């Protein structure tokens, strides 16, 4: 069978051939691609991949970039070639639908003549364009990742009204205030709902995304499909004696949804119990303010976070680690005493899956689809996340009640995890065993092949 994948970015093996920097995001897609390519003879799957590229990467006078990628798969140096197609799309403005995508995707479909089109994610306009132009909706498969509709609803994550209304010079020049950021996700959510409504088949992995799928398209066939994680996370196991015992790790915190402000508000209570506690955050610092350039570039959310750091004396307790590749992320997990997912909404966060797979202590907000991959009281601690309605400041008149309540529950969860090492170790073993099943690469590959066969 001929299968065309529509991805949000170039697979690393294709990016290298195109002379691009390989993305560290969505590494599980690359892992699944290697499995499909390695087993192509046995499964009969002939894979082609399409992905967006900046306009400057498209040869002049052409509407797409076509390359044959020679990839090494398996451990014996076996190599397989497959076709890749880059099409022009402005990924910095995912809220804008470009009708020019449609004829370009039609051309790719006409070249590949796929039996099945598999779209990975609903976050960008190219998925809607493919759902509109591919004639066989019964052969169209859309995989749910994050849900833009829900991201928009929970975007502010109980920030106080004053923080949401603030606009810095950077926000003004880039037309990128917090309100505008939320509006963009709402617009992407409208395209997402239409795409799901057109697809004959959906893959998801939580009870939460299945419920939304049923609401948006009750006629679509829903297939449960877990994700395989980046290969760097299979094998190593967290050991308490090899880590910084009261180091907390967040995989990102660059926009409100990820809940870094909850963690900063929780830190003072944690520090009273554990004065050596420290927070490490992957990704670029939003709070840098040392140079004139940094002051001009700070966002409203960055300014709010900076205010929390300075007013609570946390500057020496929080470290921003910059962009980390998979190996660096793995090492940071293993050096930390606790992984925390404090988002206001998630589907099934791969960062939590990675931490579980390494067998490290985990604390997570019970939001979205998290409870489908992480069992509270068995794999670690689930605390009650935001119960706000998506408006700034939760539901209290002073605009801080829900924010402080969630932060308080987070602090209690962290302290409880560290208070009982015996229970912690029991949870770590259970989390690892759970993740080994959820993220079993062979099982997930076989499930993918089974889904394709059922669709045909």
PDB file of C-alpha atoms in Angstrom, residues 27 116 235 316 321 334 381 405 420 433 435:
ATOM      1  CA  UNK A  27      10.749  13.083  17.549  1.00  0.00           C
ATOM      2  CA  UNK A 116      -4.058   6.364   2.461  1.00  0.00           C
ATOM      3  CA  UNK A 235      16.995   2.050  28.331  1.00  0.00           C
ATOM      4  CA  UNK A 316      18.832  32.124  42.423  1.00  0.00           C
ATOM      5  CA  UNK A 321      18.501  25.840  30.345  1.00  0.00           C
ATOM      6  CA  UNK A 334      18.072  11.894  35.066  1.00  0.00           C
ATOM      7  CA  UNK A 381       0.778  12.212  42.112  1.00  0.00           C
ATOM      8  CA  UNK A 405      -5.511  27.455  44.782  1.00  0.00           C
ATOM      9  CA  UNK A 420       8.062   9.515  51.544  1.00  0.00           C
ATOM     10  CA  UNK A 433       6.215  -0.234  33.747  1.00  0.00           C
ATOM     11  CA  UNK A 435       5.178   3.771  30.108  1.00  0.00           C
TER      12      UNK A 435
END
